PDB file of C-alpha atoms in Angstrom:
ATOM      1  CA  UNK O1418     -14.372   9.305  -7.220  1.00 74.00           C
ATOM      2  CA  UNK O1419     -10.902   7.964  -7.438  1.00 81.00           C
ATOM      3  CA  UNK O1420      -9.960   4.710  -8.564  1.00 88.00           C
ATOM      4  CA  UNK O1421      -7.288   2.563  -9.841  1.00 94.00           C
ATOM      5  CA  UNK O1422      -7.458  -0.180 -11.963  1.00 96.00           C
ATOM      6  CA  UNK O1423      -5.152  -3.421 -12.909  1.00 97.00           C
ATOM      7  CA  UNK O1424      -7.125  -5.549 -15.399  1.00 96.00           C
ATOM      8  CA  UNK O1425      -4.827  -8.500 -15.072  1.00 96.00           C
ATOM      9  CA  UNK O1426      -4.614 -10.314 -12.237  1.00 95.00           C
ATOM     10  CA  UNK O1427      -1.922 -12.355 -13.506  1.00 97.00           C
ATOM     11  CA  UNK O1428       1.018 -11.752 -15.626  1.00 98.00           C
ATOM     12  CA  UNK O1429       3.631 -14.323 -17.102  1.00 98.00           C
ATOM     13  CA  UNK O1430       6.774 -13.654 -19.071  1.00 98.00           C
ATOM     14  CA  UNK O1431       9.331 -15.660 -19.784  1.00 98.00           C
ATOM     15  CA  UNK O1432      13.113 -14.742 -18.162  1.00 98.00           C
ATOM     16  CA  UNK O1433      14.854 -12.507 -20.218  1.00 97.00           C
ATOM     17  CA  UNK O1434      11.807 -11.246 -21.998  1.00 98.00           C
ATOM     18  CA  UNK O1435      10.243  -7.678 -21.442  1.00 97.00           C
ATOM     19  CA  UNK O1436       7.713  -7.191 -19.466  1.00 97.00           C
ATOM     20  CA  UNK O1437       4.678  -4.470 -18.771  1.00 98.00           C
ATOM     21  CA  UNK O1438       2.061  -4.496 -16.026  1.00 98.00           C
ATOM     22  CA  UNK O1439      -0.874  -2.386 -16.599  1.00 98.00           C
ATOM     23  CA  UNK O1440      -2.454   0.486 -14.299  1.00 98.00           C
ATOM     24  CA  UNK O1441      -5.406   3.313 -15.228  1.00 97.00           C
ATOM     25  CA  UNK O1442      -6.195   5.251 -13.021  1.00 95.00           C
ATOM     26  CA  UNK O1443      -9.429   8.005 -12.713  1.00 91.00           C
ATOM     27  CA  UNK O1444      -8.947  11.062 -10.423  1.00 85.00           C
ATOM     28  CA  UNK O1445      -9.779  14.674  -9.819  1.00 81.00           C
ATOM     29  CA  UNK O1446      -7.152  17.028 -11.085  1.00 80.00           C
ATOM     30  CA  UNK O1447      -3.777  16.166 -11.721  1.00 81.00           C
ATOM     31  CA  UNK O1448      -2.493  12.558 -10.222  1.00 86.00           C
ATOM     32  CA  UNK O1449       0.493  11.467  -8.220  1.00 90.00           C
ATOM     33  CA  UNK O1450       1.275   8.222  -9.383  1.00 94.00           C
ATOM     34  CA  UNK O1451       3.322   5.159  -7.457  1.00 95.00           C
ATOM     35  CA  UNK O1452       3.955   1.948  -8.173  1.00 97.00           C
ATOM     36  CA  UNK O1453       4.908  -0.458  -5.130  1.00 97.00           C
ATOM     37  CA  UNK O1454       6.037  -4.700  -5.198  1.00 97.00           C
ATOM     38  CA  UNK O1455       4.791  -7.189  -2.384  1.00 96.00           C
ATOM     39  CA  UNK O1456       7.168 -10.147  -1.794  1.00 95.00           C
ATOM     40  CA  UNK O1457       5.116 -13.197  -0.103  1.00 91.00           C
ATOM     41  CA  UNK O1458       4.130 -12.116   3.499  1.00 88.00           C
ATOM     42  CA  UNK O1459       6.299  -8.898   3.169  1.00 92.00           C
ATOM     43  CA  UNK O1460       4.827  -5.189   3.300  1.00 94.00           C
ATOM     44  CA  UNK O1461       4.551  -3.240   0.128  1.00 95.00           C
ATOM     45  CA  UNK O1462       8.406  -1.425  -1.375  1.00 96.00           C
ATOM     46  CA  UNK O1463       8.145   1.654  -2.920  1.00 95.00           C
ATOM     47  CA  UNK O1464       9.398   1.248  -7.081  1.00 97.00           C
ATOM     48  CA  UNK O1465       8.813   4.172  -8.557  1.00 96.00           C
ATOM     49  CA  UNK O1466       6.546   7.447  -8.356  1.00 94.00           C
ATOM     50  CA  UNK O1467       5.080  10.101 -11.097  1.00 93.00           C
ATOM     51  CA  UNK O1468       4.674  13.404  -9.400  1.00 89.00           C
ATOM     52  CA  UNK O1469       5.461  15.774 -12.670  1.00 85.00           C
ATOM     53  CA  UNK O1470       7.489  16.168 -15.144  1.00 86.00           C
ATOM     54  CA  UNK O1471       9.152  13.670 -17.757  1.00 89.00           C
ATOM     55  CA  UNK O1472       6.633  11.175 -18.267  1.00 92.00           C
ATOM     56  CA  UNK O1473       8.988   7.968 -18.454  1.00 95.00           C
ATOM     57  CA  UNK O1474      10.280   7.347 -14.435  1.00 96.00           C
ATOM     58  CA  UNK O1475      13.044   5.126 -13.591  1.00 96.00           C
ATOM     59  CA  UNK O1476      12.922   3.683 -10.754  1.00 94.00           C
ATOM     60  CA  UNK O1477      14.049   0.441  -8.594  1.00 92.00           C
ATOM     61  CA  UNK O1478      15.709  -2.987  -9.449  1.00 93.00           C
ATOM     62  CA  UNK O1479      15.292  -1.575 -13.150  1.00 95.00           C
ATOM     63  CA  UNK O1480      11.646  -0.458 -13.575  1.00 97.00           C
ATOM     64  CA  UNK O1481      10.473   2.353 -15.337  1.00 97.00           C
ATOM     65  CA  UNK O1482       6.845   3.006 -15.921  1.00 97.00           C
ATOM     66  CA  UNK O1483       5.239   6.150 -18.826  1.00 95.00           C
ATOM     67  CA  UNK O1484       2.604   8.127 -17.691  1.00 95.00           C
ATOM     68  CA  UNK O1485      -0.191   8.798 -20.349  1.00 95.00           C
ATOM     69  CA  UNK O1486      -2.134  11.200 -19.495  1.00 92.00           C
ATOM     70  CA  UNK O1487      -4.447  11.159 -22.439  1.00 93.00           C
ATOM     71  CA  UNK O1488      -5.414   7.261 -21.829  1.00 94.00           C
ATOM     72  CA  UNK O1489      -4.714   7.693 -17.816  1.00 94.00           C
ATOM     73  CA  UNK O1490      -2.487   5.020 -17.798  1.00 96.00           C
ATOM     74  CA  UNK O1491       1.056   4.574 -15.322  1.00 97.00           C
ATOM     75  CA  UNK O1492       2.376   0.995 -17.088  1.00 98.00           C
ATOM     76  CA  UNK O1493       5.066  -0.653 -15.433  1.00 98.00           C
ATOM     77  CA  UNK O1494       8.018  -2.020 -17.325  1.00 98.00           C
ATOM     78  CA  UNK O1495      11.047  -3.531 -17.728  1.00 98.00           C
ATOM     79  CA  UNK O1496      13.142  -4.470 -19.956  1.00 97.00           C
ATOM     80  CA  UNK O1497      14.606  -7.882 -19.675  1.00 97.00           C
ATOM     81  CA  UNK O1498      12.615  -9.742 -16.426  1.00 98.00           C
ATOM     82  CA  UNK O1499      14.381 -11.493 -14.073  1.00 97.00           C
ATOM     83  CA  UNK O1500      12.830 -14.492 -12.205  1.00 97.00           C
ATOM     84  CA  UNK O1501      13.274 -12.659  -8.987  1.00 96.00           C
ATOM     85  CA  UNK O1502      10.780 -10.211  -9.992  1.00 97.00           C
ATOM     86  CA  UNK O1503       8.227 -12.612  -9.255  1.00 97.00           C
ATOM     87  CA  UNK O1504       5.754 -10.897  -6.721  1.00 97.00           C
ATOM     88  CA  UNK O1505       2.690  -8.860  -6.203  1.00 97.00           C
ATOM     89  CA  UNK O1506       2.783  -5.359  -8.210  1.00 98.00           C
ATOM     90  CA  UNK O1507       0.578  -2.642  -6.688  1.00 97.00           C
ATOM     91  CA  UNK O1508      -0.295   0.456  -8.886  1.00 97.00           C
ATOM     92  CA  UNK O1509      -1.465   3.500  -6.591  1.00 95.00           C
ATOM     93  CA  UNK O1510      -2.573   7.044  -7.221  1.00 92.00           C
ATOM     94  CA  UNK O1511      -2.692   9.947  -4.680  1.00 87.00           C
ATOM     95  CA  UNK O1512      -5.046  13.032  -5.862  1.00 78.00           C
ATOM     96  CA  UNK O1513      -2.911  16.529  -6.430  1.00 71.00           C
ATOM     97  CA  UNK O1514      -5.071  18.123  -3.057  1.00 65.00           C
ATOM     98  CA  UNK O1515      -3.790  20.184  -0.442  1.00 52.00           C
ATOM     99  CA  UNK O1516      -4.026  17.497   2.998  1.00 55.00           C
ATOM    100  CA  UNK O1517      -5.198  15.070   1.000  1.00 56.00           C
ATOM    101  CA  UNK O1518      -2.341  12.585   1.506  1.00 71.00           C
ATOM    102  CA  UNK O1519      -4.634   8.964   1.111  1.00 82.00           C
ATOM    103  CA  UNK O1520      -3.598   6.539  -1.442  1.00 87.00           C
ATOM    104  CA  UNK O1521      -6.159   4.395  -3.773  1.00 90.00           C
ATOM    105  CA  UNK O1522      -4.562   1.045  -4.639  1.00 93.00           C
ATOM    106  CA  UNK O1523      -5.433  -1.415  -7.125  1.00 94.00           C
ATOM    107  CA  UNK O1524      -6.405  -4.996  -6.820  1.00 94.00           C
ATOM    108  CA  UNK O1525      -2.811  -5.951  -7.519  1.00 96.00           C
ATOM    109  CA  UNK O1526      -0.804  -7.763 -10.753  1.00 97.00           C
ATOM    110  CA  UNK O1527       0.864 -10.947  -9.813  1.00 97.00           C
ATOM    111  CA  UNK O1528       3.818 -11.442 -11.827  1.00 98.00           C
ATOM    112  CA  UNK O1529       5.478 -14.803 -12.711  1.00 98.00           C
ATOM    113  CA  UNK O1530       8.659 -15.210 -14.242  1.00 98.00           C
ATOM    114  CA  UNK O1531       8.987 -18.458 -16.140  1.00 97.00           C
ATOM    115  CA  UNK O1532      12.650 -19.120 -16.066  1.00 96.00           C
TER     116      UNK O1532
ATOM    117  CA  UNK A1375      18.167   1.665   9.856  1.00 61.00           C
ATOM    118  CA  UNK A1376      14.746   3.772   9.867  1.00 70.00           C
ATOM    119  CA  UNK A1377      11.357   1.872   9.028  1.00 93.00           C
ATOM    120  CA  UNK A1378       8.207   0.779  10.792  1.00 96.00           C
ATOM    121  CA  UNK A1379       8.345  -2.473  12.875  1.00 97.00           C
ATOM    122  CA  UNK A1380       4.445  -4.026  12.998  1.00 97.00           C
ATOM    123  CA  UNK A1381       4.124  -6.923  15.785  1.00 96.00           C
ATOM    124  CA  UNK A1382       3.135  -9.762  16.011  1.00 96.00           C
ATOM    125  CA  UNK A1383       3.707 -11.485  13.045  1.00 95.00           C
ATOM    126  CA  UNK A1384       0.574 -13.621  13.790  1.00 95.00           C
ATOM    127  CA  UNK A1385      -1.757 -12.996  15.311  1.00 94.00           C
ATOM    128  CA  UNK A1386      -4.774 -15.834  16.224  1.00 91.00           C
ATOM    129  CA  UNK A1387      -7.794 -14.101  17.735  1.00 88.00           C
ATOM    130  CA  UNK A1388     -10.427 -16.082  19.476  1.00 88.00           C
ATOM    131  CA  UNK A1389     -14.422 -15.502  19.426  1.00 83.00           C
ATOM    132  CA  UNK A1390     -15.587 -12.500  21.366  1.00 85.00           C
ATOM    133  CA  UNK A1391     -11.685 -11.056  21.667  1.00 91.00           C
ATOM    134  CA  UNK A1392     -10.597  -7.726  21.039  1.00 94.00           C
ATOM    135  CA  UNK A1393      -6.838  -7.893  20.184  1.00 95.00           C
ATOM    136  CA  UNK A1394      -4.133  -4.936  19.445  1.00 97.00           C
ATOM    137  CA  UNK A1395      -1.835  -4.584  16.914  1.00 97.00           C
ATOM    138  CA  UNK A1396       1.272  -2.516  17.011  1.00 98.00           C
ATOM    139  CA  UNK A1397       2.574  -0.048  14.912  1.00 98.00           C
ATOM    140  CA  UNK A1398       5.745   1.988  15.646  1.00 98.00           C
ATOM    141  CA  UNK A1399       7.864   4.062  13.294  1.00 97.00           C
ATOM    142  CA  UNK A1400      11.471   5.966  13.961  1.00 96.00           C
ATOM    143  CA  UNK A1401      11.189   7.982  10.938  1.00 93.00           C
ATOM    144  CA  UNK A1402       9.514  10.510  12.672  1.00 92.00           C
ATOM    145  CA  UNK A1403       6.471  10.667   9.988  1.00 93.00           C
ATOM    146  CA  UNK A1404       4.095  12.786  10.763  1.00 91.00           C
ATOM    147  CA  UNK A1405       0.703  10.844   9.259  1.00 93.00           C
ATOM    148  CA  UNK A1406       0.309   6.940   9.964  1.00 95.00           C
ATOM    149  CA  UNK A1407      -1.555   4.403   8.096  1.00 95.00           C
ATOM    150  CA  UNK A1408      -3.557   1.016   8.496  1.00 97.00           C
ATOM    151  CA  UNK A1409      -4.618  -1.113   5.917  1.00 96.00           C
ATOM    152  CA  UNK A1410      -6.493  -4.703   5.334  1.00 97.00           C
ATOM    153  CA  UNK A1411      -5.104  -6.738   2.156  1.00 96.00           C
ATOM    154  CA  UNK A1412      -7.316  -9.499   1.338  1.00 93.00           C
ATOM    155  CA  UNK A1413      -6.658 -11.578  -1.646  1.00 85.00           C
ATOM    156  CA  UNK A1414      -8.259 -10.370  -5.155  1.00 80.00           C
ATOM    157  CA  UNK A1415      -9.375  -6.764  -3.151  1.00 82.00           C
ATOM    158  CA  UNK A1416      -6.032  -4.954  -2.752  1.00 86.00           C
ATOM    159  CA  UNK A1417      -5.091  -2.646   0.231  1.00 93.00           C
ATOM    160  CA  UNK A1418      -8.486  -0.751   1.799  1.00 94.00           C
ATOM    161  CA  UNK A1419      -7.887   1.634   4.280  1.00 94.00           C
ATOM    162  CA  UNK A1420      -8.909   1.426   7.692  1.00 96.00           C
ATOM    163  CA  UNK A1421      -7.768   4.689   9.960  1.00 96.00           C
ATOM    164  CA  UNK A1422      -5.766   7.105   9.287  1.00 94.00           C
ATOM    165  CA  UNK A1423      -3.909   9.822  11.373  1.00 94.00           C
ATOM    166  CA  UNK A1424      -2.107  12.883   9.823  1.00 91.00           C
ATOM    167  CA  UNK A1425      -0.826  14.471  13.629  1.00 91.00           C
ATOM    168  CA  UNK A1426      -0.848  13.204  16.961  1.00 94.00           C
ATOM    169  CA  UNK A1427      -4.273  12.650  18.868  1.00 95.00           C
ATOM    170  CA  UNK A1428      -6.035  13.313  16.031  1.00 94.00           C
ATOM    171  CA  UNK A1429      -7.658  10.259  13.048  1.00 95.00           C
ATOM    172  CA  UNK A1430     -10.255  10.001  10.600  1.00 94.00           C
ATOM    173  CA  UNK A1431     -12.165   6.757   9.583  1.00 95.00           C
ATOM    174  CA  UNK A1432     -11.077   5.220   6.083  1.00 93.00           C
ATOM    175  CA  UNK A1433     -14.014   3.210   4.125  1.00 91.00           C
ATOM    176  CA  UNK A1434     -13.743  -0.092   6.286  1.00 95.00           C
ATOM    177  CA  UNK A1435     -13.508   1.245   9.802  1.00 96.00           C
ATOM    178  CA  UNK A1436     -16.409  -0.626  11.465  1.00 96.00           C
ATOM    179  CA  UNK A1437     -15.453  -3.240  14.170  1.00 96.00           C
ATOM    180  CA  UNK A1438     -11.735  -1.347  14.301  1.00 97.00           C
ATOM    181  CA  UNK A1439     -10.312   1.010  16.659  1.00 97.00           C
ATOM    182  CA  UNK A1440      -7.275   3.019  16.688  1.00 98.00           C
ATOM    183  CA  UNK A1441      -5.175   5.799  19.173  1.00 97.00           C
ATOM    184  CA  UNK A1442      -2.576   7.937  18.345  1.00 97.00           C
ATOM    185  CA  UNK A1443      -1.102   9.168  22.141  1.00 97.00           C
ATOM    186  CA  UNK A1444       2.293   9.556  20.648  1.00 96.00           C
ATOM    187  CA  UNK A1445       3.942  10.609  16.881  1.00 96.00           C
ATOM    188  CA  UNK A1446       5.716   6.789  16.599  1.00 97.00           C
ATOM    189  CA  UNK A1447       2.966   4.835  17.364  1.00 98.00           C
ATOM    190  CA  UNK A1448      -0.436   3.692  15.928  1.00 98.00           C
ATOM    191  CA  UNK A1449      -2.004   0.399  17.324  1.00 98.00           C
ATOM    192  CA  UNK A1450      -5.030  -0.960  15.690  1.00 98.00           C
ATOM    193  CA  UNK A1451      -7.459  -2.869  17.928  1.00 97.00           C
ATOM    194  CA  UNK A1452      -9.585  -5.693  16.013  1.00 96.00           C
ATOM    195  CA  UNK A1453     -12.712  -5.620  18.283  1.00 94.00           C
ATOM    196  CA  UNK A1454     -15.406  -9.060  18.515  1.00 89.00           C
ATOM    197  CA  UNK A1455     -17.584  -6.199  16.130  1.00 88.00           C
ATOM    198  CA  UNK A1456     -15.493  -7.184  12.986  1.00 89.00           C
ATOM    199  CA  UNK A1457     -16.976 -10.723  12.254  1.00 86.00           C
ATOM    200  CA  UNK A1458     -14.421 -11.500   9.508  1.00 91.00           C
ATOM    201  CA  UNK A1459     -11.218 -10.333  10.609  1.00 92.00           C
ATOM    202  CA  UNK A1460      -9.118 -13.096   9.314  1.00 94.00           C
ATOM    203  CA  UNK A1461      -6.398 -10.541   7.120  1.00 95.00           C
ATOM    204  CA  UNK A1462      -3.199  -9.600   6.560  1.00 96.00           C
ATOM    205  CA  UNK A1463      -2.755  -6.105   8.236  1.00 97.00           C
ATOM    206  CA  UNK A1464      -0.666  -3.028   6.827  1.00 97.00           C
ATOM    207  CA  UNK A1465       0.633  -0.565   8.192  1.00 97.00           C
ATOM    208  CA  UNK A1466       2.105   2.900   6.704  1.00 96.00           C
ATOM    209  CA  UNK A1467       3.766   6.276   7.140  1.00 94.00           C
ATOM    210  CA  UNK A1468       4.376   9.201   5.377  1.00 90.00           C
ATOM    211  CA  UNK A1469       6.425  12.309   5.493  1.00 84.00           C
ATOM    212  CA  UNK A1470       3.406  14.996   5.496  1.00 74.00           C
ATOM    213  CA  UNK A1471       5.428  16.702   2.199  1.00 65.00           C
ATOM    214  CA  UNK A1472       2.790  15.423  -0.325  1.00 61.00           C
ATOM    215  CA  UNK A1473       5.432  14.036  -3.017  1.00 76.00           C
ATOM    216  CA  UNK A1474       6.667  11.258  -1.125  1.00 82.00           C
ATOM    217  CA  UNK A1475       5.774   7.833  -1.139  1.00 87.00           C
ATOM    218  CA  UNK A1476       4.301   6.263   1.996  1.00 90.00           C
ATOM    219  CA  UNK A1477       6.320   3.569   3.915  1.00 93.00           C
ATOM    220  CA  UNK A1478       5.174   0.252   4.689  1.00 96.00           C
ATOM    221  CA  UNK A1479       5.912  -2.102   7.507  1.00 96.00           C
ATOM    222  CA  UNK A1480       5.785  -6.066   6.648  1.00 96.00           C
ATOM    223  CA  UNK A1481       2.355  -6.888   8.485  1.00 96.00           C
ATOM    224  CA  UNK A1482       0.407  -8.632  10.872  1.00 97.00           C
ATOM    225  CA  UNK A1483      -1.663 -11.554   9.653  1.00 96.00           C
ATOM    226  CA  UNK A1484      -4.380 -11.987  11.828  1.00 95.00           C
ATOM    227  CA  UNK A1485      -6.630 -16.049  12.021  1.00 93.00           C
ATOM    228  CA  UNK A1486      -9.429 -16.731  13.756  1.00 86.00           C
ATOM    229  CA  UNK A1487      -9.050 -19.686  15.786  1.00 81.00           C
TER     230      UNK A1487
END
């Protein structure tokens, strides 16, 4: 079964400060990886995405996240945080199957930035 | 500008109602999306539908309904069957090129009244 997992639910760092937010992740054959924000009553935006390759990904607004795929873990960084980076983080995975285009989401990493 | 435009924004649903989303992309995505985000649980999947006329169940589907008559849009129906449908509502595309990231629209949040 596939599954994603953030094992905080909340996050604080102080403005300035780096910060990581924490995804595994267990699926079947090789993963595509994402990483999406929430603003309050907003949709999720797309960050950043692992599909193959060089395991550290840039993305959006200054994010990067390093795929591990010996501890199956996509962490989300950055490295000085802003307090507009407040919001909801969502880390997702989509199994590597042909038509199999569904995405498992975790439960979500609120973030607070403490200016 | 491309996206997905969901509507209402809220949505208040009264005992025994059915009521209907809407979901409409111009990105001209081939597979469509809806989700339920409740707090603590994340984003489960309701319905699905990767071509026109055609969708599969996702692992929450009782008490919802869905149609797909045309590529751009997907309504959801919230039928008196789903006895806790107070939620925010998500909707998504995606190109069907398996790389890309699904798109989201910013929601319907749906009260019982």
């Amino acid at each position: 079964a596939q599954s994603v997992a953030q094992p905080e639910d909340q996050v604080n760092v102080a403005e300035g400060n780096p910060l990581t937010v924490k995804c595994t992740y267990s699926v079947s054959g090789n993963p595509y990886l994402f990483w999406y924000v929430q603003y309050p009553n907003r949709g999720l935006q797309f960050l950043l995405k692992y599909i193959t390759g060089d395991n550290l990904v840039k993305g959006s607004y200054g994010f990067e996240a390093e795929f591990n795929k010996s501890q199956t873990s996509f962490h989300l960084k950055k490295p000085s945080a802003l307090v507009s980076d407040s919001a909801l983080y969502f880390c997702a995975v989509r199994p590597y199957q042909t038509g199999a285009n569904n995405l498992f989401f975790g439960t979500g990493t609120r973030l607070t930035v403490i200016p | 500008d491309g996206g997905i435009t969901q509507s209402p924004k809220y949505l208040f649903r009264k005992e025994g109602q059915n009521v209907t989303l809407s979901c409409e992309q111009n990105l001209n995505h081939d597979a469509m999306y809806w989700y339920r985000q409740d707090p603590g649980q994340g984003l489960r999947l309701i319905y699905y539908s990767q071509i026109v006329n055609d969708f599969q169940k996702g692992d929450i589907a009782e008490g919802y309904s869905v149609s797909r008559e045309k590529k751009e849009s997907f309504p959801l129906t919230v039928t008196s069957a789903q006895k806790n449908p107070t939620a925010f509502y998500l909707c998504a595309s995606l190109e069907t090129v398996s790389n890309q990231p699904q798109h989201f629209g910013d929601g319907t949040r749906l009260s019982i009244l």
